[in-house]
Amino acid sequence: MAAAKCCGTINVADSAGNMLLISHADCEKHDAGPGQPESPDRLAVLAPVLQRLQQRGHRLIQAPRVDMQACARVHSRAYLDTLEATALCPRQLDYDTYAGEQSWTATRRAAGAAVAAVDAVLAGEASSVFCAVRPPGHHATPKTAMGFCLLNSIAIAARHATDHHGLERVAIFDFDVHHGNGTQDVFANDKRVAFISSHQMPLYPGTGHPSERGVGNITNIALTAGTDSALYRQRFEREILPTLLGFRPQLLLVSAGFDAHRSDPLSMTRLETDDYGWLSAQLHAVCSELSIPGPIALLEGGYDLGALKESVEAFIEA
Ligand SMILES: [Zn+2]
C-alpha cells in the first residue's frame, strides 16, 4: 500500500489493462423471498459473463468478509449490532428491506469486495475492478437499512481509502437510476469525498434535488422520466465530466446500478445497453486523464435480468 500512502504518487503503469473481478457465492444467499426484484437471480445471470472474462485472462477473486472496523467508519455501532443479530433472528428492517439468516454474511462479502478492490488498486495489483456483489448498498444510511440495502459498501470503501490509505480526494459517481441517499448522508460534511449522482426525479427515495450540495462536494443531476441516450450523454459531458475532472480525485469509485435501462421495471429512464459501454469508456478516460487507477465499480441496482446481464457485459467489455 506504500504507493497510495503518499497522495498523488499512485503508479498504475505496471497494472495497465489488468482488470480484477470480485464476487462471492455467499452474495446469492441473501434472499428476501419470492417476487422481490432484488433477487439472487441477479447474480446468477452474471455468472456466465464472469466466466467468459476469466477465460480471457481476467482474474476473479473471492470477496473477503469486511471487518467491523471498516464498517464502523460509516455505520453506527447500534445499527451494526442490529444487522448482525438478523443472522439469528431474521426480520424486516424497512418497508422493502428484509434480512434473512444469510443476509449479514452476504452484505459483509459485498462490502468486503469493495474494500478489497481499493486495496488491490492502490497496491498496483489491478488497474480497474468490477465487484459483482449483492445486496446493493447506496441507500443504506449510517443508522438505517433502506431500499434493499444493508451495509453501504461504496461508502465503506471510500472511507477505507481516506482513513486507512490516507487519500485526500476520492470521487464517487453513482449512475443507478435511484438517488444514492445513504452515500450522500455519509459524505455530506466530508470534503475529502465528492459524490456525484445521476438519477431519475421524482423517484424513490425522493432525495437528490440539485439544491442538495453538502459542503459543496455533492452534485445531484436530476433526470426527468423519459431521459434517453442522447440527453443522458449530453448531461454527462456537460455536467458530470467537468465536475469529476474538476475535483481531481485520486481514486474513482462507481455505484454501478443498471436500472436506468429502458427495459427496467423500476424506472422510466430510457438508457440503452450501449450507453453502459459508452459510460464505462468515459470513466476510464477520466482516470486516464487524471493519471489515476480505476475505476472501481460496484453493482447496485438493475432489475430486468436480461438487460442487467447485457448492460454489465457492455460496461465491463468497454
Ligand atoms: Zn436503483
PDB file of C-alpha atoms and ligand atoms in Angstrom:
ATOM      1  CA  MET A   1       0.000   0.000   0.000  1.00  0.00           C
ATOM      2  CA  ALA A   2       3.034   2.259   0.234  1.00  0.00           C
ATOM      3  CA  ALA A   3       2.419   3.902  -3.134  1.00  0.00           C
ATOM      4  CA  ALA A   4      -1.014   5.041  -2.055  1.00  0.00           C
ATOM      5  CA  LYS A   5       0.006   6.452   1.326  1.00  0.00           C
ATOM      6  CA  CYS A   6       1.676   9.388  -0.314  1.00  0.00           C
ATOM      7  CA  CYS A   7      -1.151  11.101  -2.144  1.00  0.00           C
ATOM      8  CA  GLY A   8      -0.662  11.805  -5.827  1.00  0.00           C
ATOM      9  CA  THR A   9       2.060   9.217  -6.339  1.00  0.00           C
ATOM     10  CA  ILE A  10      -0.034   6.244  -7.349  1.00  0.00           C
ATOM     11  CA  ASN A  11       1.807   4.327 -10.045  1.00  0.00           C
ATOM     12  CA  VAL A  12      -0.545   2.451 -12.334  1.00  0.00           C
ATOM     13  CA  ALA A  13       1.860   1.811 -15.177  1.00  0.00           C
ATOM     14  CA  ASP A  14       2.509  -1.792 -14.129  1.00  0.00           C
ATOM     15  CA  SER A  15      -1.160  -2.640 -13.814  1.00  0.00           C
ATOM     16  CA  ALA A  16      -2.478  -1.061 -17.006  1.00  0.00           C
ATOM     17  CA  GLY A  17      -5.152  -3.192 -18.653  1.00  0.00           C
ATOM     18  CA  ASN A  18      -5.350  -5.557 -15.684  1.00  0.00           C
ATOM     19  CA  MET A  19      -8.995  -5.769 -14.667  1.00  0.00           C
ATOM     20  CA  LEU A  20      -9.954  -7.567 -11.485  1.00  0.00           C
ATOM     21  CA  LEU A  21     -13.350  -9.172 -10.876  1.00  0.00           C
ATOM     22  CA  ILE A  22     -14.557  -9.766  -7.315  1.00  0.00           C
ATOM     23  CA  SER A  23     -17.570 -11.824  -6.306  1.00  0.00           C
ATOM     24  CA  HIS A  24     -18.674 -14.500  -3.824  1.00  0.00           C
ATOM     25  CA  ALA A  25     -21.272 -17.265  -3.780  1.00  0.00           C
ATOM     26  CA  ASP A  26     -22.464 -16.040  -0.342  1.00  0.00           C
ATOM     27  CA  CYS A  27     -23.911 -12.962  -2.065  1.00  0.00           C
ATOM     28  CA  GLU A  28     -26.502 -15.227  -3.730  1.00  0.00           C
ATOM     29  CA  LYS A  29     -27.674 -16.478  -0.320  1.00  0.00           C
ATOM     30  CA  HIS A  30     -29.321 -13.186   0.643  1.00  0.00           C
ATOM     31  CA  ASP A  31     -32.947 -13.826  -0.294  1.00  0.00           C
ATOM     32  CA  ALA A  32     -35.841 -11.522   0.546  1.00  0.00           C
ATOM     33  CA  GLY A  33     -38.382 -14.044  -0.746  1.00  0.00           C
ATOM     34  CA  PRO A  34     -40.433 -14.681  -3.895  1.00  0.00           C
ATOM     35  CA  GLY A  35     -41.429 -11.752  -6.085  1.00  0.00           C
ATOM     36  CA  GLN A  36     -38.638  -9.465  -4.887  1.00  0.00           C
ATOM     37  CA  PRO A  37     -36.871  -7.665  -7.747  1.00  0.00           C
ATOM     38  CA  GLU A  38     -33.576  -7.650  -5.790  1.00  0.00           C
ATOM     39  CA  SER A  39     -33.182 -11.432  -6.068  1.00  0.00           C
ATOM     40  CA  PRO A  40     -30.317 -13.974  -6.103  1.00  0.00           C
ATOM     41  CA  ASP A  41     -31.036 -14.430  -9.842  1.00  0.00           C
ATOM     42  CA  ARG A  42     -29.396 -11.042 -10.444  1.00  0.00           C
ATOM     43  CA  LEU A  43     -26.004 -12.578  -9.681  1.00  0.00           C
ATOM     44  CA  ALA A  44     -26.810 -15.949 -11.237  1.00  0.00           C
ATOM     45  CA  VAL A  45     -27.297 -14.310 -14.666  1.00  0.00           C
ATOM     46  CA  LEU A  46     -23.884 -12.648 -14.361  1.00  0.00           C
ATOM     47  CA  ALA A  47     -22.041 -15.942 -13.725  1.00  0.00           C
ATOM     48  CA  PRO A  48     -21.501 -16.769 -17.442  1.00  0.00           C
ATOM     49  CA  VAL A  49     -20.279 -13.201 -18.058  1.00  0.00           C
ATOM     50  CA  LEU A  50     -17.672 -13.528 -15.308  1.00  0.00           C
ATOM     51  CA  GLN A  51     -16.706 -16.980 -16.557  1.00  0.00           C
ATOM     52  CA  ARG A  52     -16.111 -15.671 -20.093  1.00  0.00           C
ATOM     53  CA  LEU A  53     -13.972 -12.828 -18.784  1.00  0.00           C
ATOM     54  CA  GLN A  54     -11.937 -15.283 -16.733  1.00  0.00           C
ATOM     55  CA  GLN A  55     -11.342 -17.406 -19.814  1.00  0.00           C
ATOM     56  CA  ARG A  56      -9.968 -14.298 -21.476  1.00  0.00           C
ATOM     57  CA  GLY A  57      -7.386 -13.884 -18.737  1.00  0.00           C
ATOM     58  CA  HIS A  58      -9.044 -11.545 -16.227  1.00  0.00           C
ATOM     59  CA  ARG A  59      -8.603 -12.511 -12.580  1.00  0.00           C
ATOM     60  CA  LEU A  60     -11.654 -13.386 -10.472  1.00  0.00           C
ATOM     61  CA  ILE A  61     -11.148 -13.426  -6.701  1.00  0.00           C
ATOM     62  CA  GLN A  62     -13.440 -14.311  -3.817  1.00  0.00           C
ATOM     63  CA  ALA A  63     -14.689 -11.372  -1.764  1.00  0.00           C
ATOM     64  CA  PRO A  64     -13.471 -11.419   1.844  1.00  0.00           C
ATOM     65  CA  ARG A  65     -15.823 -10.511   4.717  1.00  0.00           C
ATOM     66  CA  VAL A  66     -15.448  -6.836   5.550  1.00  0.00           C
ATOM     67  CA  ASP A  67     -14.019  -6.206   9.011  1.00  0.00           C
ATOM     68  CA  MET A  68     -16.030  -4.347  11.603  1.00  0.00           C
ATOM     69  CA  GLN A  69     -13.522  -1.510  11.891  1.00  0.00           C
ATOM     70  CA  ALA A  70     -14.121  -0.625   8.226  1.00  0.00           C
ATOM     71  CA  CYS A  71     -17.923  -0.778   8.740  1.00  0.00           C
ATOM     72  CA  ALA A  72     -17.698   1.445  11.839  1.00  0.00           C
ATOM     73  CA  ARG A  73     -16.188   4.276   9.768  1.00  0.00           C
ATOM     74  CA  VAL A  74     -19.651   4.625   8.171  1.00  0.00           C
ATOM     75  CA  HIS A  75     -22.279   2.921  10.340  1.00  0.00           C
ATOM     76  CA  SER A  76     -23.239   3.325  13.988  1.00  0.00           C
ATOM     77  CA  ARG A  77     -22.395   0.538  16.429  1.00  0.00           C
ATOM     78  CA  ALA A  78     -26.082   0.079  17.263  1.00  0.00           C
ATOM     79  CA  TYR A  79     -27.002  -0.369  13.591  1.00  0.00           C
ATOM     80  CA  LEU A  80     -24.191  -2.888  13.039  1.00  0.00           C
ATOM     81  CA  ASP A  81     -25.400  -4.842  16.093  1.00  0.00           C
ATOM     82  CA  THR A  82     -28.930  -4.836  14.626  1.00  0.00           C
ATOM     83  CA  LEU A  83     -27.664  -6.194  11.310  1.00  0.00           C
ATOM     84  CA  GLU A  84     -25.519  -8.856  12.964  1.00  0.00           C
ATOM     85  CA  ALA A  85     -28.480 -10.021  15.059  1.00  0.00           C
ATOM     86  CA  THR A  86     -30.512 -10.775  11.913  1.00  0.00           C
ATOM     87  CA  ALA A  87     -28.328 -13.829  11.319  1.00  0.00           C
ATOM     88  CA  LEU A  88     -30.087 -15.421  14.319  1.00  0.00           C
ATOM     89  CA  CYS A  89     -33.397 -13.558  14.145  1.00  0.00           C
ATOM     90  CA  PRO A  90     -34.304 -12.650  10.541  1.00  0.00           C
ATOM     91  CA  ARG A  91     -36.528  -9.580  10.272  1.00  0.00           C
ATOM     92  CA  GLN A  92     -37.955  -6.880   8.061  1.00  0.00           C
ATOM     93  CA  LEU A  93     -35.744  -3.807   8.566  1.00  0.00           C
ATOM     94  CA  ASP A  94     -37.591  -1.400   6.306  1.00  0.00           C
ATOM     95  CA  TYR A  95     -40.705  -1.490   4.106  1.00  0.00           C
ATOM     96  CA  ASP A  96     -38.747  -3.160   1.275  1.00  0.00           C
ATOM     97  CA  THR A  97     -35.590  -4.408   3.043  1.00  0.00           C
ATOM     98  CA  TYR A  98     -35.563  -7.875   4.585  1.00  0.00           C
ATOM     99  CA  ALA A  99     -32.590  -9.507   6.285  1.00  0.00           C
ATOM    100  CA  GLY A 100     -32.618 -13.302   6.474  1.00  0.00           C
ATOM    101  CA  GLU A 101     -30.170 -15.692   8.122  1.00  0.00           C
ATOM    102  CA  GLN A 102     -27.638 -15.315   5.317  1.00  0.00           C
ATOM    103  CA  SER A 103     -28.030 -11.586   4.669  1.00  0.00           C
ATOM    104  CA  TRP A 104     -25.424 -10.412   7.189  1.00  0.00           C
ATOM    105  CA  THR A 105     -22.837 -12.702   5.595  1.00  0.00           C
ATOM    106  CA  ALA A 106     -23.834 -11.592   2.084  1.00  0.00           C
ATOM    107  CA  THR A 107     -23.639  -7.874   2.869  1.00  0.00           C
ATOM    108  CA  ARG A 108     -20.259  -8.377   4.604  1.00  0.00           C
ATOM    109  CA  ARG A 109     -18.977 -10.065   1.420  1.00  0.00           C
ATOM    110  CA  ALA A 110     -20.321  -7.197  -0.712  1.00  0.00           C
ATOM    111  CA  ALA A 111     -18.635  -4.530   1.412  1.00  0.00           C
ATOM    112  CA  GLY A 112     -15.538  -6.735   1.706  1.00  0.00           C
ATOM    113  CA  ALA A 113     -15.302  -6.831  -2.084  1.00  0.00           C
ATOM    114  CA  ALA A 114     -15.359  -3.028  -2.197  1.00  0.00           C
ATOM    115  CA  VAL A 115     -12.598  -2.708   0.405  1.00  0.00           C
ATOM    116  CA  ALA A 116     -10.506  -5.423  -1.277  1.00  0.00           C
ATOM    117  CA  ALA A 117     -10.922  -3.567  -4.582  1.00  0.00           C
ATOM    118  CA  VAL A 118      -9.488  -0.387  -3.068  1.00  0.00           C
ATOM    119  CA  ASP A 119      -6.561  -2.325  -1.591  1.00  0.00           C
ATOM    120  CA  ALA A 120      -5.839  -4.100  -4.893  1.00  0.00           C
ATOM    121  CA  VAL A 121      -5.932  -0.944  -6.996  1.00  0.00           C
ATOM    122  CA  LEU A 122      -3.843   1.120  -4.590  1.00  0.00           C
ATOM    123  CA  ALA A 123      -1.298  -1.698  -4.354  1.00  0.00           C
ATOM    124  CA  GLY A 124      -0.991  -1.631  -8.152  1.00  0.00           C
ATOM    125  CA  GLU A 125      -2.366  -5.171  -8.442  1.00  0.00           C
ATOM    126  CA  ALA A 126      -5.226  -4.147 -10.745  1.00  0.00           C
ATOM    127  CA  SER A 127      -5.981  -1.196 -12.992  1.00  0.00           C
ATOM    128  CA  SER A 128      -9.756  -1.427 -12.611  1.00  0.00           C
ATOM    129  CA  VAL A 129     -12.242  -3.576 -10.720  1.00  0.00           C
ATOM    130  CA  PHE A 130     -15.813  -4.766 -11.115  1.00  0.00           C
ATOM    131  CA  CYS A 131     -17.485  -6.134  -7.975  1.00  0.00           C
ATOM    132  CA  ALA A 132     -20.368  -8.469  -8.873  1.00  0.00           C
ATOM    133  CA  VAL A 133     -21.978  -8.495  -5.454  1.00  0.00           C
ATOM    134  CA  ARG A 134     -25.294  -8.008  -3.666  1.00  0.00           C
ATOM    135  CA  PRO A 135     -27.187  -6.799  -1.716  1.00  0.00           C
ATOM    136  CA  PRO A 136     -26.696  -3.276  -3.067  1.00  0.00           C
ATOM    137  CA  GLY A 137     -25.646  -0.537  -0.647  1.00  0.00           C
ATOM    138  CA  HIS A 138     -26.172   3.060  -1.726  1.00  0.00           C
ATOM    139  CA  HIS A 139     -29.493   3.644   0.092  1.00  0.00           C
ATOM    140  CA  ALA A 140     -28.181   2.433   3.473  1.00  0.00           C
ATOM    141  CA  THR A 141     -27.591   5.362   5.812  1.00  0.00           C
ATOM    142  CA  PRO A 142     -25.258   5.354   8.838  1.00  0.00           C
ATOM    143  CA  LYS A 143     -28.134   4.191  11.064  1.00  0.00           C
ATOM    144  CA  THR A 144     -30.759   2.569   8.814  1.00  0.00           C
ATOM    145  CA  ALA A 145     -31.352  -0.087   6.175  1.00  0.00           C
ATOM    146  CA  MET A 146     -33.282   1.179   3.152  1.00  0.00           C
ATOM    147  CA  GLY A 147     -34.273   0.198  -0.367  1.00  0.00           C
ATOM    148  CA  PHE A 148     -32.806  -3.357  -0.426  1.00  0.00           C
ATOM    149  CA  CYS A 149     -29.533  -2.040   1.128  1.00  0.00           C
ATOM    150  CA  LEU A 150     -27.891  -3.175   4.380  1.00  0.00           C
ATOM    151  CA  LEU A 151     -24.227  -2.062   4.548  1.00  0.00           C
ATOM    152  CA  ASN A 152     -23.294   0.913   2.365  1.00  0.00           C
ATOM    153  CA  SER A 153     -20.430  -0.816   0.583  1.00  0.00           C
ATOM    154  CA  ILE A 154     -19.273   2.099  -1.544  1.00  0.00           C
ATOM    155  CA  ALA A 155     -19.206   4.464   1.430  1.00  0.00           C
ATOM    156  CA  ILE A 156     -17.207   1.914   3.429  1.00  0.00           C
ATOM    157  CA  ALA A 157     -14.748   1.623   0.524  1.00  0.00           C
ATOM    158  CA  ALA A 158     -14.379   5.407   0.215  1.00  0.00           C
ATOM    159  CA  ARG A 159     -13.732   5.810   3.955  1.00  0.00           C
ATOM    160  CA  HIS A 160     -11.219   2.956   3.768  1.00  0.00           C
ATOM    161  CA  ALA A 161      -9.425   4.907   1.031  1.00  0.00           C
ATOM    162  CA  THR A 162      -9.385   8.153   3.026  1.00  0.00           C
ATOM    163  CA  ASP A 163      -8.982   6.932   6.610  1.00  0.00           C
ATOM    164  CA  HIS A 164      -6.833   3.828   6.119  1.00  0.00           C
ATOM    165  CA  HIS A 165      -4.861   4.727   3.000  1.00  0.00           C
ATOM    166  CA  GLY A 166      -4.777   8.470   3.633  1.00  0.00           C
ATOM    167  CA  LEU A 167      -6.136   9.628   0.282  1.00  0.00           C
ATOM    168  CA  GLU A 168      -7.201  13.272   0.302  1.00  0.00           C
ATOM    169  CA  ARG A 169      -9.715  13.211  -2.575  1.00  0.00           C
ATOM    170  CA  VAL A 170     -11.990  10.314  -3.542  1.00  0.00           C
ATOM    171  CA  ALA A 171     -14.863  10.663  -6.025  1.00  0.00           C
ATOM    172  CA  ILE A 172     -17.973   8.500  -6.070  1.00  0.00           C
ATOM    173  CA  PHE A 173     -20.054   8.565  -9.248  1.00  0.00           C
ATOM    174  CA  ASP A 174     -23.455   6.895  -8.862  1.00  0.00           C
ATOM    175  CA  PHE A 175     -25.375   6.171 -12.077  1.00  0.00           C
ATOM    176  CA  ASP A 176     -28.069   3.989 -10.515  1.00  0.00           C
ATOM    177  CA  VAL A 177     -31.463   5.400 -11.510  1.00  0.00           C
ATOM    178  CA  HIS A 178     -32.308   5.955  -7.836  1.00  0.00           C
ATOM    179  CA  HIS A 179     -30.590   8.631  -5.783  1.00  0.00           C
ATOM    180  CA  GLY A 180     -27.842   7.293  -3.507  1.00  0.00           C
ATOM    181  CA  ASN A 181     -29.290   8.981  -0.433  1.00  0.00           C
ATOM    182  CA  GLY A 182     -27.277   6.871   2.004  1.00  0.00           C
ATOM    183  CA  THR A 183     -23.965   7.705   0.361  1.00  0.00           C
ATOM    184  CA  GLN A 184     -24.912  11.376   0.301  1.00  0.00           C
ATOM    185  CA  ASP A 185     -25.789  11.246   4.021  1.00  0.00           C
ATOM    186  CA  VAL A 186     -22.401   9.737   4.874  1.00  0.00           C
ATOM    187  CA  PHE A 187     -20.359  12.339   2.991  1.00  0.00           C
ATOM    188  CA  ALA A 188     -22.500  15.492   3.185  1.00  0.00           C
ATOM    189  CA  ASN A 189     -19.966  17.021   5.602  1.00  0.00           C
ATOM    190  CA  ASP A 190     -16.809  15.295   4.341  1.00  0.00           C
ATOM    191  CA  LYS A 191     -14.967  17.412   1.793  1.00  0.00           C
ATOM    192  CA  ARG A 192     -12.494  14.631   1.050  1.00  0.00           C
ATOM    193  CA  VAL A 193     -15.200  12.796  -0.897  1.00  0.00           C
ATOM    194  CA  ALA A 194     -17.104  14.169  -3.899  1.00  0.00           C
ATOM    195  CA  PHE A 195     -20.445  12.449  -4.504  1.00  0.00           C
ATOM    196  CA  ILE A 196     -21.917  12.861  -7.976  1.00  0.00           C
ATOM    197  CA  SER A 197     -25.226  11.153  -8.693  1.00  0.00           C
ATOM    198  CA  SER A 198     -27.394  10.991 -11.798  1.00  0.00           C
ATOM    199  CA  HIS A 199     -30.885   9.693 -11.082  1.00  0.00           C
ATOM    200  CA  GLN A 200     -34.492   9.957 -12.198  1.00  0.00           C
ATOM    201  CA  MET A 201     -36.500  12.518 -10.224  1.00  0.00           C
ATOM    202  CA  PRO A 202     -39.113  12.243  -8.870  1.00  0.00           C
ATOM    203  CA  LEU A 203     -38.492   8.612  -7.933  1.00  0.00           C
ATOM    204  CA  TYR A 204     -37.590   6.586  -4.827  1.00  0.00           C
ATOM    205  CA  PRO A 205     -36.200   7.612  -2.343  1.00  0.00           C
ATOM    206  CA  GLY A 206     -37.296  11.200  -3.081  1.00  0.00           C
ATOM    207  CA  THR A 207     -33.972  12.887  -2.294  1.00  0.00           C
ATOM    208  CA  GLY A 208     -31.322  14.099  -4.735  1.00  0.00           C
ATOM    209  CA  HIS A 209     -32.544  17.572  -5.654  1.00  0.00           C
ATOM    210  CA  PRO A 210     -29.793  19.661  -7.287  1.00  0.00           C
ATOM    211  CA  SER A 211     -30.088  22.110  -4.352  1.00  0.00           C
ATOM    212  CA  GLU A 212     -28.652  19.399  -2.033  1.00  0.00           C
ATOM    213  CA  ARG A 213     -24.976  20.383  -2.182  1.00  0.00           C
ATOM    214  CA  GLY A 214     -23.453  19.147   1.104  1.00  0.00           C
ATOM    215  CA  VAL A 215     -20.386  21.283   1.774  1.00  0.00           C
ATOM    216  CA  GLY A 216     -20.015  21.885  -1.956  1.00  0.00           C
ATOM    217  CA  ASN A 217     -18.971  18.264  -2.510  1.00  0.00           C
ATOM    218  CA  ILE A 218     -22.372  16.887  -3.594  1.00  0.00           C
ATOM    219  CA  THR A 219     -23.623  17.129  -7.187  1.00  0.00           C
ATOM    220  CA  ASN A 220     -27.089  15.854  -7.991  1.00  0.00           C
ATOM    221  CA  ILE A 221     -28.081  15.511 -11.638  1.00  0.00           C
ATOM    222  CA  ALA A 222     -31.860  15.034 -11.670  1.00  0.00           C
ATOM    223  CA  LEU A 223     -33.130  13.290 -14.806  1.00  0.00           C
ATOM    224  CA  THR A 224     -36.710  13.645 -15.957  1.00  0.00           C
ATOM    225  CA  ALA A 225     -38.683  10.471 -16.754  1.00  0.00           C
ATOM    226  CA  GLY A 226     -38.080   9.509 -20.364  1.00  0.00           C
ATOM    227  CA  THR A 227     -34.453  10.696 -20.438  1.00  0.00           C
ATOM    228  CA  ASP A 228     -32.874   8.835 -23.355  1.00  0.00           C
ATOM    229  CA  SER A 229     -29.333   8.086 -24.570  1.00  0.00           C
ATOM    230  CA  ALA A 230     -28.768  11.396 -26.314  1.00  0.00           C
ATOM    231  CA  LEU A 231     -29.948  13.514 -23.400  1.00  0.00           C
ATOM    232  CA  TYR A 232     -28.074  11.428 -20.818  1.00  0.00           C
ATOM    233  CA  ARG A 233     -24.829  11.601 -22.766  1.00  0.00           C
ATOM    234  CA  GLN A 234     -25.226  15.369 -23.145  1.00  0.00           C
ATOM    235  CA  ARG A 235     -25.732  15.826 -19.417  1.00  0.00           C
ATOM    236  CA  PHE A 236     -22.789  13.566 -18.639  1.00  0.00           C
ATOM    237  CA  GLU A 237     -20.499  15.563 -20.921  1.00  0.00           C
ATOM    238  CA  ARG A 238     -21.726  18.993 -19.794  1.00  0.00           C
ATOM    239  CA  GLU A 239     -22.272  18.453 -16.063  1.00  0.00           C
ATOM    240  CA  ILE A 240     -20.785  15.207 -14.735  1.00  0.00           C
ATOM    241  CA  LEU A 241     -17.496  15.124 -16.630  1.00  0.00           C
ATOM    242  CA  PRO A 242     -16.360  18.655 -15.674  1.00  0.00           C
ATOM    243  CA  THR A 243     -17.331  18.018 -12.035  1.00  0.00           C
ATOM    244  CA  LEU A 244     -15.345  14.794 -11.908  1.00  0.00           C
ATOM    245  CA  LEU A 245     -12.288  16.291 -13.579  1.00  0.00           C
ATOM    246  CA  GLY A 246     -12.502  19.498 -11.544  1.00  0.00           C
ATOM    247  CA  PHE A 247     -12.372  17.617  -8.246  1.00  0.00           C
ATOM    248  CA  ARG A 248      -9.113  15.884  -9.282  1.00  0.00           C
ATOM    249  CA  PRO A 249      -9.826  12.671  -7.343  1.00  0.00           C
ATOM    250  CA  GLN A 250      -7.010  10.285  -6.537  1.00  0.00           C
ATOM    251  CA  LEU A 251      -9.481   7.391  -6.794  1.00  0.00           C
ATOM    252  CA  LEU A 252     -12.791   6.957  -8.635  1.00  0.00           C
ATOM    253  CA  LEU A 253     -15.445   4.663  -7.171  1.00  0.00           C
ATOM    254  CA  VAL A 254     -18.618   3.930  -9.120  1.00  0.00           C
ATOM    255  CA  SER A 255     -22.029   2.879  -7.816  1.00  0.00           C
ATOM    256  CA  ALA A 256     -22.973   0.919 -10.919  1.00  0.00           C
ATOM    257  CA  GLY A 257     -26.724   0.430 -10.977  1.00  0.00           C
ATOM    258  CA  PHE A 258     -28.198  -0.625 -14.310  1.00  0.00           C
ATOM    259  CA  ASP A 259     -31.831   0.246 -13.601  1.00  0.00           C
ATOM    260  CA  ALA A 260     -31.900   3.351 -15.838  1.00  0.00           C
ATOM    261  CA  HIS A 261     -32.113   0.840 -18.726  1.00  0.00           C
ATOM    262  CA  ARG A 262     -35.255   1.230 -20.841  1.00  0.00           C
ATOM    263  CA  SER A 263     -36.313  -2.366 -20.000  1.00  0.00           C
ATOM    264  CA  ASP A 264     -36.029  -1.948 -16.240  1.00  0.00           C
ATOM    265  CA  PRO A 265     -39.343  -2.319 -14.358  1.00  0.00           C
ATOM    266  CA  LEU A 266     -38.409   0.180 -11.620  1.00  0.00           C
ATOM    267  CA  SER A 267     -37.841   3.328 -13.686  1.00  0.00           C
ATOM    268  CA  MET A 268     -38.960   5.321 -16.694  1.00  0.00           C
ATOM    269  CA  THR A 269     -35.489   6.331 -17.835  1.00  0.00           C
ATOM    270  CA  ARG A 270     -34.638   5.015 -21.280  1.00  0.00           C
ATOM    271  CA  LEU A 271     -30.947   4.207 -21.495  1.00  0.00           C
ATOM    272  CA  GLU A 272     -29.829   1.539 -23.965  1.00  0.00           C
ATOM    273  CA  THR A 273     -27.378  -1.297 -23.350  1.00  0.00           C
ATOM    274  CA  ASP A 274     -24.739   0.516 -25.432  1.00  0.00           C
ATOM    275  CA  ASP A 275     -24.899   3.515 -23.109  1.00  0.00           C
ATOM    276  CA  TYR A 276     -23.276   1.469 -20.349  1.00  0.00           C
ATOM    277  CA  GLY A 277     -20.331   0.654 -22.610  1.00  0.00           C
ATOM    278  CA  TRP A 278     -20.075   4.330 -23.509  1.00  0.00           C
ATOM    279  CA  LEU A 279     -20.232   5.318 -19.841  1.00  0.00           C
ATOM    280  CA  SER A 280     -17.507   2.844 -18.920  1.00  0.00           C
ATOM    281  CA  ALA A 281     -15.244   4.193 -21.675  1.00  0.00           C
ATOM    282  CA  GLN A 282     -15.876   7.735 -20.422  1.00  0.00           C
ATOM    283  CA  LEU A 283     -14.959   6.775 -16.852  1.00  0.00           C
ATOM    284  CA  HIS A 284     -11.778   5.030 -17.981  1.00  0.00           C
ATOM    285  CA  ALA A 285     -10.902   8.147 -19.970  1.00  0.00           C
ATOM    286  CA  VAL A 286     -11.397  10.274 -16.830  1.00  0.00           C
ATOM    287  CA  CYS A 287      -8.987   8.040 -14.909  1.00  0.00           C
ATOM    288  CA  SER A 288      -6.501   8.148 -17.747  1.00  0.00           C
ATOM    289  CA  GLU A 289      -6.749  11.952 -17.989  1.00  0.00           C
ATOM    290  CA  LEU A 290      -6.129  12.240 -14.237  1.00  0.00           C
ATOM    291  CA  SER A 291      -3.391   9.559 -14.274  1.00  0.00           C
ATOM    292  CA  ILE A 292      -5.176   7.599 -11.555  1.00  0.00           C
ATOM    293  CA  PRO A 293      -6.113   3.922 -11.353  1.00  0.00           C
ATOM    294  CA  GLY A 294      -9.649   2.693 -11.645  1.00  0.00           C
ATOM    295  CA  PRO A 295     -12.486   2.970 -11.903  1.00  0.00           C
ATOM    296  CA  ILE A 296     -13.662   0.619  -9.182  1.00  0.00           C
ATOM    297  CA  ALA A 297     -17.283  -0.287  -9.940  1.00  0.00           C
ATOM    298  CA  LEU A 298     -19.730  -1.934  -7.546  1.00  0.00           C
ATOM    299  CA  LEU A 299     -23.010  -3.450  -8.654  1.00  0.00           C
ATOM    300  CA  GLU A 300     -26.009  -1.593  -7.213  1.00  0.00           C
ATOM    301  CA  GLY A 301     -29.451  -1.931  -8.904  1.00  0.00           C
ATOM    302  CA  GLY A 302     -30.686  -3.375 -12.211  1.00  0.00           C
ATOM    303  CA  TYR A 303     -33.842  -5.484 -12.129  1.00  0.00           C
ATOM    304  CA  ASP A 304     -34.581  -6.707 -15.653  1.00  0.00           C
ATOM    305  CA  LEU A 305     -32.394  -9.791 -15.722  1.00  0.00           C
ATOM    306  CA  GLY A 306     -31.738  -9.726 -19.476  1.00  0.00           C
ATOM    307  CA  ALA A 307     -30.931  -6.023 -19.543  1.00  0.00           C
ATOM    308  CA  LEU A 308     -28.768  -6.379 -16.430  1.00  0.00           C
ATOM    309  CA  LYS A 309     -26.679  -9.146 -17.981  1.00  0.00           C
ATOM    310  CA  GLU A 310     -26.240  -7.281 -21.290  1.00  0.00           C
ATOM    311  CA  SER A 311     -25.507  -3.955 -19.601  1.00  0.00           C
ATOM    312  CA  VAL A 312     -22.930  -5.341 -17.183  1.00  0.00           C
ATOM    313  CA  GLU A 313     -21.269  -7.122 -20.087  1.00  0.00           C
ATOM    314  CA  ALA A 314     -21.199  -3.893 -22.124  1.00  0.00           C
ATOM    315  CA  PHE A 315     -19.833  -1.964 -19.141  1.00  0.00           C
ATOM    316  CA  ILE A 316     -17.040  -4.460 -18.463  1.00  0.00           C
ATOM    317  CA  GLU A 317     -16.172  -5.097 -22.122  1.00  0.00           C
ATOM    318  CA  ALA A 318     -15.673  -1.389 -22.727  1.00  0.00           C
TER     319      ALA A 318
HETATM  320 ZN    ZN B   1     -31.692   1.633  -8.185  1.00  0.00          ZN
END
